Amino acid sequence: MNIHSIPTKPFNDQKPGTSGLRKRVPAFQQPHYLENFVQSIFDTIAAPPGATLTLGGDGRYYNREAIQIILKMAAANGFGRVLVGQGGILSTPAASCIIRKYQTYGGIILSASHNPGGPDGDFGIKYNTANGGPAPEKVTEAIFANSKKISQYRILQALDIELDAIGESDIGGMQVQVIDPVVDYADLMASLFDFNAIHGLLNSGFRMKFDAMHAVTGPYAKEIFLNRLDAPADSVMNVVPLEDFGGGHPDPNLTYAHELVEIIYGDNAPDFGAASDGDGDRNMILGKHFFVTPSDSLAVIAANAKLAPGYAKGVAGIARSMPTSAAADRVAAKLGIPCYETPTGWKFFGNLMDAGKVTLCGEESFGTGSDHVREKDGLWAVLFWLNILAAKQQSDAQQLKARQSVEQIMMAHWAQFGRNVYSRHDYEALPSDAANGVMQHLHASFNQLTGAQFGRYTIKTCDDFSYTDPIDGSVSTGQGIRILFSDGSRIVFRLSGTGTEGATLRIYLEAFEPDVNQHHLDAQVALAELIKIALQISELTKRTGRDKPTVIT
Ligand code: G1P
Ligand code: ZN
């Protein structure tokens, strides 16, 4: 066997963020850069000889090259088998599904999620553990520690491996099994949702449009919506995955998914719209001329979960990230089940799901999911909404034309539970010093702000969110500044952990509105006063020179 130990030096900037290590493509293309990080993963996880690894990515630029390097390093590091998606492709939820279904030791996922791709775009890599979920902080910290003292990595000298044909090959005594990236995932979806009912809905004149944004979900959407559910061909768009996502920003929100948004707010709009991101774990849900916030989407799914066969027994509990609105908390209270508030990032949900404490979880950042895998899951959320719409249509079949629209479902939900009016304002690419200055200033103002009154709002408490994991007792601090008002409204300030350019400051705004007559209001209008307070107490304009967010969701 031709295993080489290559001498190398640490890079010192390989600290995984909210979701793995993300850098610009040229950073990953530096000699030894990817190899150092992969060796640091292998040194940390210490897989037993002969272990099986899952491997795949979202197909962005540099995916194929990285897959080849990782396969050769896995062979040199004693793995016995790697399950790799055909063409090097696996959506993030599909990778989680494969790790769990075939009980592999862990998995490596190549993705920078919703960040743009291409030669000057972003690339990323993360490790998922045997439960299918992102490695917990103690593992990512150990990977970082190893990356700072690495002196060599191991790699097999071999020709590139054929990735485009399904089948098995051998490199240096390690089996490489190229698998269909879609089928296991599509089977899992069919086991959770009422495909007959959705089939009926999609063939009854109800029109949907799913935008894969030229990212990884294209083949998954084609198989599920067109092949298995027989939806008309124009139910999907941008389904050909491209290495640079067609130059777009594959983030399913009102700003970046504008092509879909124009269709859904245009004339003759479809009844239902949805989009997913670069690696398939995010989702956006739209109705005709209507946007569902991710926080509300989680609440609606929770309230209607029993309509889907896979959730007919009910929901054990719900978890949401701290900045996500408390809409789900209201549903949990009604159902008499617990609702957990965790720090930002999917990795905090894994322990709760493994312990059977929660079934559903979600983040305001267009992430929704359940314990069927250990990642958020874009197409799963889309299918859940279609299942709910189909079930409601069926139960109203006697009353002619009583089909409920997305908007009607949302309005009925708010009438029952009240509305947590919600918006997030992002200030992207700020100079790091200025962004840190805003956070430090807020920190230093806690005493002064407590009890302060701003118009109809009074600040009850301020804190920096920290979380003690109820399962393993691990503590995560510095997870975002919370300004909590006496009426339950909130402003949260947080610095992004996924950006690659300067700093991104996120301001999360939430106000509770019980009055049905106010539920139709635009969120920006309803939140205007809180937005002003956020700018005032943070001194944002003075400190950053910005007076408007770059993205509003
Ligand atoms: C962002 C989102 C967060 C999500 C993460 C990965 O992280 O805010 O909810 O889990 O992407 O998709 P951030 O950039 O805020 O650290
Ligand atoms: Zn993603």
Coordinates of C-alpha atoms in Angstrom, one line a residue, residues 47-500:
A47 CA -12.5 5.6 14.6
P48 CA -11.8 1.9 15.2
P49 CA -9.9 0.2 12.3
G50 CA -12.3 -0.9 9.6
A51 CA -15.0 1.6 10.5
T52 CA -17.5 2.9 7.9
L53 CA -17.8 6.6 7.0
T54 CA -20.6 8.4 5.1
L55 CA -19.3 11.1 2.7
G56 CA -21.0 13.6 0.4
G57 CA -21.6 17.2 -0.3
D58 CA -23.9 19.8 -1.9
G59 CA -22.1 19.7 -5.2
R60 CA -20.6 23.2 -5.0
Y61 CA -17.3 24.1 -6.6
Y62 CA -14.4 22.1 -5.2
N63 CA -16.8 19.3 -4.0
R64 CA -15.4 16.7 -6.3
E65 CA -11.7 17.5 -5.6
A66 CA -12.4 17.4 -1.8
I67 CA -14.2 14.1 -2.0
Q68 CA -11.2 12.5 -3.8
I69 CA -8.8 13.8 -1.1
I70 CA -11.0 12.7 1.8
L71 CA -11.4 9.2 0.3
K72 CA -7.7 8.8 0.0
M73 CA -7.1 10.1 3.5
A74 CA -9.9 7.8 4.9
A75 CA -8.1 4.8 3.3
A76 CA -4.8 5.9 4.8
N77 CA -6.4 6.3 8.2
G78 CA -7.7 2.8 8.5
F79 CA -11.4 3.1 7.5
G80 CA -12.8 -0.1 6.0
R81 CA -15.6 1.4 3.9
V82 CA -17.0 4.7 2.8
L83 CA -20.5 5.2 1.5
V84 CA -20.3 8.1 -0.9
G85 CA -23.2 9.7 -2.8
Q86 CA -23.1 9.3 -6.6
G87 CA -21.2 12.2 -8.1
G88 CA -20.1 13.1 -4.6
I89 CA -23.6 14.4 -3.8
L90 CA -25.6 14.0 -0.6
S91 CA -27.9 16.7 0.7
T92 CA -27.3 17.4 4.4
P93 CA -30.5 15.7 5.6
A94 CA -29.9 12.8 3.2
A95 CA -26.4 12.4 4.7
S96 CA -27.9 12.3 8.1
C97 CA -30.4 9.7 6.9
I98 CA -27.6 7.5 5.4
I99 CA -25.5 7.7 8.6
R100 CA -28.5 6.5 10.7
K101 CA -29.9 3.9 8.3
Y102 CA -26.6 2.2 7.6
Q103 CA -25.2 2.9 11.1
T104 CA -22.0 4.3 9.9
Y105 CA -19.4 5.5 12.4
G106 CA -20.0 9.1 11.3
G107 CA -20.0 11.2 8.2
I108 CA -18.2 14.1 6.5
I109 CA -20.5 16.6 4.8
L110 CA -19.0 19.1 2.4
S111 CA -21.1 22.3 2.2
A112 CA -21.2 25.9 3.0
S113 CA -25.0 25.7 3.2
H114 CA -26.7 28.8 1.8
N115 CA -23.5 30.7 1.1
P116 CA -22.7 31.4 -2.6
G117 CA -20.4 29.0 -4.4
G118 CA -18.0 29.0 -7.3
P119 CA -14.2 29.6 -7.5
D120 CA -14.5 32.8 -5.4
G121 CA -17.5 31.5 -3.3
D122 CA -17.5 29.6 -0.1
F123 CA -16.7 26.0 0.7
G124 CA -17.2 24.1 4.0
I125 CA -16.7 20.9 5.8
K126 CA -18.2 19.4 8.9
Y127 CA -18.3 16.2 10.8
N128 CA -21.4 14.4 11.9
T129 CA -21.5 11.7 14.6
A130 CA -23.1 8.3 14.6
N131 CA -26.5 9.7 15.5
G132 CA -26.5 11.5 12.2
G133 CA -26.2 15.0 13.8
P134 CA -23.5 17.7 13.7
A135 CA -20.6 16.9 16.1
P136 CA -21.2 18.6 19.5
E137 CA -19.1 21.5 20.7
K138 CA -16.7 19.3 22.7
V139 CA -15.8 17.4 19.5
T140 CA -15.5 20.5 17.3
E141 CA -13.3 22.1 19.9
A142 CA -11.1 19.0 20.0
I143 CA -10.8 19.1 16.2
F144 CA -9.7 22.8 16.4
A145 CA -7.2 21.9 19.2
N146 CA -5.8 19.1 17.0
S147 CA -5.6 21.4 14.0
K148 CA -3.4 23.8 16.0
K149 CA -0.8 21.1 16.7
I150 CA -0.9 19.0 13.6
S151 CA 2.5 18.1 12.1
Q152 CA 1.6 15.5 9.5
Y153 CA -1.3 13.9 7.7
R154 CA -1.8 10.5 6.1
I155 CA -2.9 10.0 2.5
L156 CA -3.0 7.1 0.1
Q157 CA -1.3 7.7 -3.2
A158 CA -3.8 6.4 -5.7
L159 CA -5.6 7.3 -8.9
D160 CA -8.9 9.2 -8.5
I161 CA -11.9 7.1 -7.8
E162 CA -14.9 6.8 -10.2
L163 CA -17.8 8.6 -8.5
D164 CA -20.4 8.8 -11.2
A165 CA -21.4 5.1 -11.5
I166 CA -23.2 3.3 -8.6
G167 CA -21.1 0.4 -7.5
E168 CA -18.2 -0.7 -5.4
S169 CA -14.5 -0.3 -5.7
D170 CA -11.4 -0.8 -3.6
I171 CA -8.7 1.7 -2.8
G172 CA -5.8 0.6 -0.6
G173 CA -7.9 -2.1 0.9
M174 CA -10.8 0.2 1.7
Q175 CA -14.2 -0.3 0.0
V176 CA -15.7 2.7 -1.7
Q177 CA -19.4 2.2 -2.2
V178 CA -21.0 4.8 -4.5
I179 CA -24.7 4.9 -3.5
D180 CA -27.8 6.5 -5.0
P181 CA -28.0 9.8 -3.1
V182 CA -31.8 10.1 -3.4
V183 CA -33.6 6.8 -2.9
D184 CA -33.0 6.2 0.9
Y185 CA -34.1 9.7 1.6
A186 CA -37.2 9.5 -0.6
D187 CA -38.2 6.2 1.0
L188 CA -37.9 7.9 4.4
M189 CA -40.2 10.7 3.4
A190 CA -42.7 8.2 2.0
S191 CA -42.7 6.5 5.4
L192 CA -43.5 9.7 7.2
F193 CA -46.1 11.4 5.0
D194 CA -49.4 10.5 3.4
F195 CA -48.1 10.3 -0.2
N196 CA -51.6 9.2 -1.4
A197 CA -53.3 12.3 0.0
I198 CA -50.5 14.6 -1.3
H199 CA -50.7 12.9 -4.7
G200 CA -54.5 13.6 -4.7
L201 CA -53.8 17.3 -3.8
L202 CA -51.2 17.8 -6.5
N203 CA -53.5 16.3 -9.1
S204 CA -56.7 18.2 -8.2
G205 CA -55.8 21.6 -9.6
F206 CA -53.8 22.7 -6.6
R207 CA -50.6 24.2 -8.0
M208 CA -47.3 24.3 -6.3
K209 CA -43.8 25.6 -7.2
F210 CA -40.7 24.3 -5.6
D211 CA -37.5 26.2 -6.2
A212 CA -34.3 24.1 -5.8
M213 CA -32.2 27.3 -6.5
H214 CA -29.8 25.2 -8.7
A215 CA -28.6 23.5 -5.6
V216 CA -28.6 20.0 -4.2
T217 CA -32.3 19.4 -3.8
G218 CA -33.0 19.4 -7.5
P219 CA -32.7 15.6 -7.9
Y220 CA -34.5 15.0 -4.7
A221 CA -37.4 17.2 -5.7
K222 CA -37.6 15.6 -9.1
E223 CA -37.8 12.1 -7.6
I224 CA -40.3 13.0 -4.9
F225 CA -42.6 15.5 -6.5
L226 CA -42.5 14.4 -10.2
N227 CA -41.8 10.7 -10.0
R228 CA -43.4 9.6 -6.8
L229 CA -46.2 12.2 -6.4
D230 CA -46.9 12.7 -10.1
A231 CA -47.0 16.5 -9.9
P232 CA -47.0 18.4 -13.2
A233 CA -43.5 19.1 -14.5
D234 CA -43.8 22.9 -13.8
S235 CA -44.2 22.2 -10.1
V236 CA -40.5 22.5 -9.8
M237 CA -37.9 25.0 -11.0
N238 CA -34.1 25.4 -11.1
V239 CA -33.7 21.7 -10.5
V240 CA -30.4 21.3 -12.3
P241 CA -27.6 21.6 -9.6
L242 CA -24.8 23.9 -10.7
E243 CA -21.4 24.3 -9.0
D244 CA -21.9 28.0 -8.6
F245 CA -25.7 27.8 -8.1
G246 CA -26.1 29.7 -11.4
G247 CA -24.4 32.7 -9.7
G248 CA -27.2 32.9 -7.2
H249 CA -27.2 33.0 -3.4
P250 CA -28.9 29.7 -2.6
D251 CA -30.7 30.9 0.6
P252 CA -34.4 30.4 0.6
N253 CA -35.7 33.7 1.9
L254 CA -37.6 36.7 0.5
T255 CA -34.4 38.4 -0.6
Y256 CA -32.5 35.7 -2.3
A257 CA -35.3 33.5 -3.6
H258 CA -36.6 36.5 -5.5
E259 CA -37.4 34.5 -8.7
L260 CA -39.9 32.3 -6.7
V261 CA -41.1 35.3 -4.7
E262 CA -42.0 37.1 -7.9
I263 CA -44.0 34.1 -9.1
I264 CA -45.8 33.7 -5.8
Y265 CA -46.7 37.4 -5.5
G266 CA -47.5 37.7 -9.2
D267 CA -50.6 37.2 -11.3
N268 CA -52.0 33.7 -11.6
A269 CA -49.8 32.7 -8.7
P270 CA -49.6 29.0 -7.6
D271 CA -51.3 28.0 -4.3
F272 CA -48.1 27.0 -2.6
G273 CA -44.5 27.9 -3.0
A274 CA -41.4 26.6 -1.4
A275 CA -37.6 26.7 -1.7
S276 CA -34.6 25.0 -0.2
D277 CA -30.9 26.1 0.2
G278 CA -27.5 25.0 -1.1
D279 CA -27.4 21.7 0.9
G280 CA -31.1 21.1 1.3
D281 CA -31.6 21.6 5.0
R282 CA -33.3 25.0 4.9
N283 CA -36.8 25.7 3.7
M284 CA -39.1 28.6 2.9
I285 CA -42.9 28.2 2.9
L286 CA -45.1 30.5 0.9
G287 CA -48.8 30.6 0.0
K288 CA -50.4 32.6 -2.8
H289 CA -49.2 36.2 -2.0
F290 CA -48.3 35.0 1.5
F291 CA -45.1 34.4 3.5
V292 CA -44.9 32.0 6.5
T293 CA -42.2 32.9 8.9
P294 CA -40.1 29.9 9.9
S295 CA -41.1 30.4 13.5
D296 CA -44.7 30.2 12.6
S297 CA -44.1 27.3 10.3
L298 CA -42.7 25.3 13.2
A299 CA -45.8 26.2 15.3
V300 CA -48.2 25.2 12.5
I301 CA -46.5 21.9 12.0
A302 CA -46.5 21.2 15.7
A303 CA -50.2 22.1 16.0
N304 CA -51.1 19.8 13.1
A305 CA -48.5 17.1 13.4
K306 CA -51.0 14.3 13.9
L307 CA -52.3 14.8 10.4
A308 CA -49.1 13.2 9.1
P309 CA -48.9 9.4 9.5
G310 CA -45.3 9.4 10.8
Y311 CA -46.4 11.7 13.7
A312 CA -49.9 10.3 14.3
K313 CA -48.9 9.3 17.8
G314 CA -48.2 12.9 18.7
V315 CA -45.2 15.0 19.6
A316 CA -43.0 14.3 22.7
G317 CA -41.7 17.8 22.9
I318 CA -40.6 20.8 20.8
A319 CA -37.2 22.6 20.8
R320 CA -36.5 26.0 19.2
S321 CA -33.3 28.1 19.1
M322 CA -33.3 31.0 21.5
P323 CA -33.8 33.7 18.8
T324 CA -36.7 31.8 17.2
S325 CA -40.1 33.2 18.2
A326 CA -42.1 31.7 21.0
A327 CA -45.0 30.8 18.7
A328 CA -44.1 27.1 19.2
D329 CA -44.1 27.5 22.9
R330 CA -47.8 28.5 22.8
V331 CA -48.6 25.3 20.9
A332 CA -46.5 23.2 23.3
A333 CA -48.3 24.7 26.2
K334 CA -51.7 23.9 24.6
L335 CA -50.6 20.3 23.9
G336 CA -49.2 20.0 27.4
I337 CA -45.7 19.1 26.2
P338 CA -42.3 20.6 27.0
C339 CA -40.7 23.3 24.8
Y340 CA -36.9 23.7 25.1
E341 CA -35.0 26.9 24.3
T342 CA -31.5 26.1 22.9
P343 CA -28.6 28.2 21.5
T344 CA -28.5 28.8 17.8
G345 CA -27.3 25.9 15.7
W346 CA -28.8 22.5 15.0
K347 CA -26.1 20.7 17.1
F348 CA -28.0 21.6 20.3
F349 CA -31.1 19.6 19.3
G350 CA -29.3 16.2 19.0
N351 CA -29.1 15.3 22.6
L352 CA -32.8 16.2 23.2
M353 CA -33.9 14.1 20.3
D354 CA -31.6 11.2 21.2
A355 CA -33.1 11.2 24.7
G356 CA -36.6 11.1 23.2
K357 CA -37.5 14.5 24.8
V358 CA -38.4 16.3 21.5
T359 CA -39.9 15.2 18.2
L360 CA -39.9 18.6 16.4
C361 CA -37.4 21.4 16.4
G362 CA -36.8 24.6 14.5
E363 CA -34.9 27.8 14.0
E364 CA -36.0 31.2 12.8
S365 CA -33.3 30.9 10.1
F366 CA -35.5 28.7 7.8
G367 CA -34.7 25.5 9.6
T368 CA -37.3 23.0 10.6
G369 CA -37.0 19.3 11.3
S370 CA -37.8 16.3 13.5
D371 CA -36.2 13.2 15.0
H372 CA -36.4 11.3 11.7
V373 CA -32.8 12.6 11.1
R374 CA -30.5 14.7 13.1
E375 CA -30.3 17.7 10.7
K376 CA -32.8 20.2 9.7
D377 CA -34.6 19.1 6.6
G378 CA -36.0 21.4 3.8
L379 CA -38.0 19.0 1.7
W380 CA -39.4 17.3 4.9
A381 CA -40.9 20.7 5.9
V382 CA -42.3 21.2 2.4
L383 CA -43.9 17.7 2.5
F384 CA -45.3 18.4 6.0
W385 CA -47.1 21.5 4.7
L386 CA -48.4 19.6 1.7
N387 CA -49.6 16.8 4.0
I388 CA -51.4 19.3 6.2
L389 CA -52.9 21.1 3.2
A390 CA -54.0 17.7 1.7
A391 CA -55.5 16.5 5.0
K392 CA -57.4 19.7 5.5
Q393 CA -58.7 19.6 2.0
Q394 CA -60.0 16.1 2.5
S395 CA -61.7 16.8 5.8
D396 CA -63.5 19.7 4.2
A397 CA -64.5 17.9 1.0
Q398 CA -68.2 18.0 1.7
Q399 CA -68.2 21.8 1.7
L400 CA -67.6 22.7 -1.9
K401 CA -64.5 24.8 -2.5
A402 CA -63.7 24.7 1.2
R403 CA -60.0 24.0 0.5
Q404 CA -57.9 25.9 3.0
S405 CA -55.2 28.1 1.7
V406 CA -51.8 28.5 3.4
E407 CA -53.0 32.0 4.4
Q408 CA -56.2 30.7 5.9
I409 CA -54.3 28.0 7.9
M410 CA -52.0 30.7 9.3
M411 CA -54.8 33.1 10.1
A412 CA -56.8 30.4 11.9
H413 CA -53.6 29.4 13.8
W414 CA -53.1 33.0 15.0
A415 CA -56.7 33.4 15.9
Q416 CA -56.3 30.3 18.1
F417 CA -52.9 31.0 19.6
G418 CA -52.3 34.7 19.1
R419 CA -49.5 36.0 16.8
N420 CA -45.9 36.3 17.7
V421 CA -45.0 39.0 15.2
Y422 CA -41.5 38.4 14.1
S423 CA -38.6 39.7 12.0
R424 CA -34.9 39.4 11.7
H425 CA -32.7 42.2 10.5
D426 CA -29.2 41.3 9.3
Y427 CA -26.3 43.8 9.0
E428 CA -23.8 41.9 6.9
A429 CA -20.1 42.4 6.2
L430 CA -19.5 44.9 9.1
P431 CA -16.0 45.6 10.2
S432 CA -15.4 43.1 13.0
D433 CA -14.3 45.8 15.5
A434 CA -17.5 47.9 14.9
A435 CA -19.7 44.8 15.3
N436 CA -17.9 43.7 18.5
G437 CA -18.2 47.3 19.7
V438 CA -22.0 47.2 19.4
M439 CA -22.1 44.0 21.4
Q440 CA -19.7 45.3 24.1
H441 CA -21.7 48.5 24.4
L442 CA -24.9 46.5 24.9
H443 CA -23.3 44.4 27.5
A444 CA -22.0 47.4 29.4
S445 CA -25.6 48.9 29.3
F446 CA -27.4 46.0 31.0
N447 CA -27.8 47.8 34.4
Q448 CA -28.9 51.1 32.8
L449 CA -31.3 49.4 30.5
T450 CA -33.1 47.3 33.1
G451 CA -36.4 49.0 34.0
A452 CA -36.0 51.7 31.2
Q453 CA -39.1 52.7 29.4
F454 CA -39.4 53.4 25.7
G455 CA -42.9 54.5 24.7
R456 CA -45.2 51.5 25.5
Y457 CA -42.3 49.2 26.1
T458 CA -40.5 48.6 29.4
I459 CA -37.3 46.5 29.6
K460 CA -37.8 43.8 32.2
T461 CA -34.3 42.2 32.1
C462 CA -31.3 41.9 29.8
D463 CA -28.9 39.0 29.7
D464 CA -26.4 37.1 27.6
F465 CA -28.0 33.8 26.9
S466 CA -26.3 30.7 28.2
Y467 CA -27.5 27.2 28.1
T468 CA -27.0 24.1 30.1
D469 CA -27.7 21.0 28.2
P470 CA -30.2 19.0 30.2
I471 CA -28.8 15.7 29.0
D472 CA -25.0 16.0 29.3
G473 CA -24.8 19.1 31.5
S474 CA -22.5 20.9 29.1
V475 CA -22.7 24.7 29.3
S476 CA -22.6 27.1 26.3
T477 CA -22.2 30.8 27.1
G478 CA -22.2 34.0 25.1
Q479 CA -25.1 32.9 22.9
G480 CA -26.7 36.3 22.2
I481 CA -27.9 39.3 24.1
R482 CA -31.5 39.3 25.1
I483 CA -33.5 42.4 25.8
L484 CA -36.7 41.2 27.4
F485 CA -39.7 43.5 27.7
S486 CA -42.4 43.3 30.4
D487 CA -45.1 42.4 27.8
G488 CA -43.2 39.4 26.5
S489 CA -41.7 41.3 23.5
R490 CA -38.0 40.7 22.8
I491 CA -35.0 42.1 21.0
V492 CA -32.0 39.8 20.6
F493 CA -28.6 40.8 19.3
R494 CA -26.2 38.1 18.0
L495 CA -23.1 37.9 15.9
S496 CA -23.2 35.3 13.2
G497 CA -21.0 32.3 13.4
T498 CA -21.2 31.2 9.8
G499 CA -20.1 34.3 7.8
T500 CA -16.8 34.4 6.0

